[in-house]
Coordinates of C-alpha atoms in Angstrom, one line a residue:
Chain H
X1 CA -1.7 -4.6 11.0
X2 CA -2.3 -4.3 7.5
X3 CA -0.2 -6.4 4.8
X4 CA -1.1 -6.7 1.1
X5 CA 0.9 -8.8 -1.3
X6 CA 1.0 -8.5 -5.1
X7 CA 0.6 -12.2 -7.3
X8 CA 0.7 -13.1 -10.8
X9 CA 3.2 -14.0 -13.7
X10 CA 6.6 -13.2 -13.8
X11 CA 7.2 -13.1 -17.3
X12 CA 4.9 -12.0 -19.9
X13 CA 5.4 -12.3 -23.9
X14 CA 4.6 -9.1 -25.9
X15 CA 1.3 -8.0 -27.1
X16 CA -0.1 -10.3 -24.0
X17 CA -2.7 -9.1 -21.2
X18 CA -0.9 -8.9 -17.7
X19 CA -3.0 -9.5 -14.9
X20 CA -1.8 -8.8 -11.4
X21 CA -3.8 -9.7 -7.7
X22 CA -3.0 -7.9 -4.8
X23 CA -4.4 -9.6 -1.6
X24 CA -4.5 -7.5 1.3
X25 CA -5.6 -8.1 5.3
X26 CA -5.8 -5.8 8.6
X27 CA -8.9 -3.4 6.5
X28 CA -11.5 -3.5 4.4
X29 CA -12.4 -2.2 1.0
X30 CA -16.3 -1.3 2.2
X31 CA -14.7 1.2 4.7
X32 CA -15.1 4.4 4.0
X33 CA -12.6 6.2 2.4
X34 CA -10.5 2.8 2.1
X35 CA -8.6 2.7 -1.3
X36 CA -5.8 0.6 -2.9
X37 CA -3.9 1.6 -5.8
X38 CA -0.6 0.6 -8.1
X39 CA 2.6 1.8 -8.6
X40 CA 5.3 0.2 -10.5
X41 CA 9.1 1.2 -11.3
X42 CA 11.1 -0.2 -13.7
X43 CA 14.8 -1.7 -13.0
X44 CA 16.8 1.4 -11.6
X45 CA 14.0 3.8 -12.4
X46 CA 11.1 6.4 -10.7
X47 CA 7.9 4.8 -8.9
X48 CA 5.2 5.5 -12.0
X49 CA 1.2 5.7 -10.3
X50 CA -0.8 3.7 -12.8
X51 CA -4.6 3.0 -11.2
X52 CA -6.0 3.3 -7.8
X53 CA -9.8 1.9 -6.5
X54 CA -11.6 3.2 -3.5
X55 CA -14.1 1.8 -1.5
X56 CA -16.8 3.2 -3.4
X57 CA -16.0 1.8 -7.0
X58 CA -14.3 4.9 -7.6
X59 CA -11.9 4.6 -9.8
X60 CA -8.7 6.3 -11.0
X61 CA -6.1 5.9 -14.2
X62 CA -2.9 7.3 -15.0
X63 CA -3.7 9.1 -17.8
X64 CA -1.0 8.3 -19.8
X65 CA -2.1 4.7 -19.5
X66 CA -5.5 4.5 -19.0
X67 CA -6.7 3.4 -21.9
X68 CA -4.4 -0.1 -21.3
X69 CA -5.6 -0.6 -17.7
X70 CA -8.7 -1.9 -15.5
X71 CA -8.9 -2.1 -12.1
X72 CA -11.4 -4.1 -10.0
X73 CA -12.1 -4.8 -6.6
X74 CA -13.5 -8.2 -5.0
X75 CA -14.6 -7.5 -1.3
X76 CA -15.4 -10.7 -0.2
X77 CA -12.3 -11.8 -1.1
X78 CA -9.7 -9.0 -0.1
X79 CA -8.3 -8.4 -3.4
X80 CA -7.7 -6.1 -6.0
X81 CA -6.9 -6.6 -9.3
X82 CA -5.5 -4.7 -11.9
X83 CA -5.0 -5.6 -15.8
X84 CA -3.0 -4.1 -18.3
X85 CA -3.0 -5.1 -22.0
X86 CA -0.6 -4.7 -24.6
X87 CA 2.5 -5.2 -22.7
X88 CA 5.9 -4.1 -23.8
X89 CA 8.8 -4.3 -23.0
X90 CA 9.3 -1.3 -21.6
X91 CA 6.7 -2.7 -19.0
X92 CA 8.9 -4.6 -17.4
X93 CA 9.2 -3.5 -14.0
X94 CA 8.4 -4.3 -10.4
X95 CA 4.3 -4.0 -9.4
X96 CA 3.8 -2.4 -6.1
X97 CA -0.1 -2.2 -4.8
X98 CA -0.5 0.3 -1.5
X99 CA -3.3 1.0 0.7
X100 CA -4.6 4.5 0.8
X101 CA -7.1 6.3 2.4
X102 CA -9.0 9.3 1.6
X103 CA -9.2 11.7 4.7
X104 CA -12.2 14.5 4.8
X105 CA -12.4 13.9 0.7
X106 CA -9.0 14.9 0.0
X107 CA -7.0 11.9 -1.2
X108 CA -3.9 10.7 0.2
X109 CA -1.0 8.9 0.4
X110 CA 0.3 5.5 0.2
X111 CA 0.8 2.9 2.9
X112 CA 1.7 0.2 3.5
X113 CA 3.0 -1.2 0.4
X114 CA 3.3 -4.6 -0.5
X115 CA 6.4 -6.5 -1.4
X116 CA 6.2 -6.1 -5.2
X117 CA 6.3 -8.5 -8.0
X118 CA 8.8 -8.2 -11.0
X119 CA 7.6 -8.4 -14.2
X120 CA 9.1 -8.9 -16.7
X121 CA 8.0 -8.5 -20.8
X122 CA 9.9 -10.9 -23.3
X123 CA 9.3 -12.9 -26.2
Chain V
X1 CA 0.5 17.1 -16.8
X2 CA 1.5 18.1 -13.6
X3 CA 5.5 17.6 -12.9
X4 CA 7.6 16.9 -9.7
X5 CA 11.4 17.7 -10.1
X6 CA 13.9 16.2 -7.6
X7 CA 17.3 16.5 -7.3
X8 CA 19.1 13.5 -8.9
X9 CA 21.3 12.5 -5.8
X10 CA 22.2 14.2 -2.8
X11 CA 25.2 13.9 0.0
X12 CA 25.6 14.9 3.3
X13 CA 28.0 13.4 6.1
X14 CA 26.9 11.8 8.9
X15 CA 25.6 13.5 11.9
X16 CA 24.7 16.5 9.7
X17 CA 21.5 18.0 8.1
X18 CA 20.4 16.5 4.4
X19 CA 17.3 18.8 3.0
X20 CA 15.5 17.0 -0.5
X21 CA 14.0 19.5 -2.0
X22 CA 10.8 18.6 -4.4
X23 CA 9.7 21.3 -7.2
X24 CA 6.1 21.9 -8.6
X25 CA 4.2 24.7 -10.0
X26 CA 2.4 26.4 -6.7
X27 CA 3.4 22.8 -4.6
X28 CA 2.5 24.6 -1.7
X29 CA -1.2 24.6 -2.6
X30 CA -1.2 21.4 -2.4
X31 CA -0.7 18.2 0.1
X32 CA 3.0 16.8 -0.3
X33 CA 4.1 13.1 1.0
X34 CA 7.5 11.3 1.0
X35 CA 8.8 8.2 0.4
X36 CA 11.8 6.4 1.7
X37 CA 12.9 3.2 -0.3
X38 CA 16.2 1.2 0.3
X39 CA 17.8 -0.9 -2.3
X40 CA 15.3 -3.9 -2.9
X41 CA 12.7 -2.7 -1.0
X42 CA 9.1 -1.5 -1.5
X43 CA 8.7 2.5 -0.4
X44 CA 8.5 3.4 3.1
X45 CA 6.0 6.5 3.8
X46 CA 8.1 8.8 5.9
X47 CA 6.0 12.4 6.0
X48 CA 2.6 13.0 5.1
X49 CA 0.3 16.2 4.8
X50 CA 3.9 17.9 3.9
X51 CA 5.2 17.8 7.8
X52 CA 3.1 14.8 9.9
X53 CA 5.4 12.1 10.8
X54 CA 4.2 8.1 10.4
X55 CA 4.3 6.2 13.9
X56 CA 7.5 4.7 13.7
X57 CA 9.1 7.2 12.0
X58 CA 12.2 9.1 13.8
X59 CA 12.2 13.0 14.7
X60 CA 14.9 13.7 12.5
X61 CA 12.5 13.5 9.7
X62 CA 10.6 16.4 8.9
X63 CA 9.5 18.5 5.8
X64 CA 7.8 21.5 4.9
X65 CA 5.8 22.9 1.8
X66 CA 5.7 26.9 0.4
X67 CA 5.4 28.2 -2.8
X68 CA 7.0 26.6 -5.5
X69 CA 8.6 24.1 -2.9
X70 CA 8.5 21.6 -0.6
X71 CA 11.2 19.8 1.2
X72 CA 12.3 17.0 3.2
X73 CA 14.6 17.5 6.1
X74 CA 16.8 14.8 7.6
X75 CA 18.9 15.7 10.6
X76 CA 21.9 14.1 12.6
X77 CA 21.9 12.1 9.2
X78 CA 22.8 8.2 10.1
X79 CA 24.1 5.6 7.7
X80 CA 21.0 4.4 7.4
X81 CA 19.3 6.9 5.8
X82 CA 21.1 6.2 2.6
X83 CA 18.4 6.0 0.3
X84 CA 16.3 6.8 -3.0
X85 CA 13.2 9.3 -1.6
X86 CA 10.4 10.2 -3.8
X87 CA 7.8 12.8 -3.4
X88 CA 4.3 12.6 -4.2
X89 CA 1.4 15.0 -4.7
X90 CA -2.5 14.8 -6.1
X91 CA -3.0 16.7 -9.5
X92 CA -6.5 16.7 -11.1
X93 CA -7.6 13.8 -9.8
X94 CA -4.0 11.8 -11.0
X95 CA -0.6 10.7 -8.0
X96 CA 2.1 12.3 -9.4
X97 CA 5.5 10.5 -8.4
X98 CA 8.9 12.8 -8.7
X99 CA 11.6 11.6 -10.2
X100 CA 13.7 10.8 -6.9
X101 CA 16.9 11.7 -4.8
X102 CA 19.5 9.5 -4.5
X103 CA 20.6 10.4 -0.4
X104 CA 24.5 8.9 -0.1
X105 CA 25.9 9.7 3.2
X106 CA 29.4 10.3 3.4

């Protein structure tokens, strides 16, 4: 069974660097294929992709926020992390990380998906 | 940037059919996957590949994908479809989320 669960603050100040864990179990991030990305939405709003990882160090970025992002990957530990600087309040939103998988080099889709953890950006 | 349209909110009465429709330019070229998520809850995949069911995942669900559109299909609709459902394709090398459908059954 795979599980992944999203960890960090709850409330950030403006201008501040948000960093966010997601700790997953039931795969593995050297497996071929194997990916995890994240997705957030703010209160009452559309899921918005922001950066995916696959097992490979591949790495992907919304392009509309890429230059505020990093993702990373710890395989040893069963985590991914992602980090977003800047924040705004407009950021605030609830952080969803998914597994994904890439089948015959076409990407995929998203699942499962963890819990999410609501952030929220205020002075 | 590629973009996704969705119809805002759609109803349908129980026991009947509810179709989502999601909009791109030439969708059907490409792979189309839906989301189911119920109020404070993380999305729930319920078709990927534009038609291939999840285990777990009733009959009732279904979609398709042609030309400018694909669509989700929910029949003998039950209360507990109610719903936001999102759509999601690949677009040079980007996820691109639609905006959503609001499903309210009758």
């Amino acid at each position: 069974q795979i599980t992944l669960k999203e960890s960090g603050p709850t409330l950030v100040k403006p201008t501040q660097t948000l960093t966010l864990t997601c700790t997953f179990s039931g795969f593995s991030l050297s497996t071929s294929g194997v990916g995890v990305g994240w997705i957030r939405q703010p209160p009452g709003k559309a899921l918005e992709w922001l950066a995916l990882i696959y097992w490979n160090d591949d790495k992907r970025y919304s392009p509309s926020l890429k230059s505020r992002l990093t993702i990373t990957k710890d395989t040893s530990k069963n985590q991914v992390v992602l980090t977003m600087t800047n924040m705004d309040p407009v950021d605030t939103a609830t952080y969803y990380c998914a597994h994904t998988i890439a089948v015959a080099g076409t990407e995929g889709w998203f699942d499962p998906w963890g819990q999410g953890t609501l952030v929220t950006v205020s002075s | 940037s590629y973009v996704l349209t969705q119809p805002p909110s759609v109803s349908v009465a129980p026991g009947k059919t509810a179709r989502i429709t999601c909009g791109g330019n030439n969708i059907g070229s490409k792979s189309v996957h839906w989301y189911q998520q119920k109020p404070g809850q993380a999305p729930v995949l319920v078709i990927y590949y534009d038609s291939d069911r999840p285990s777990g995942i009733p009959e009732r669900f279904s979609g398709s994908n042609s030309g400018n559109t694909a669509t989700l299909t929910i029949s003998r609709v039950e209360a507990g479809d109610e719903a936001d459902y999102y759509c999601q394709v690949w677009d040079s090398s980007s996820v691109v989320f639609g905006g959503g459908t609001k499903l309210t059954v009758l």
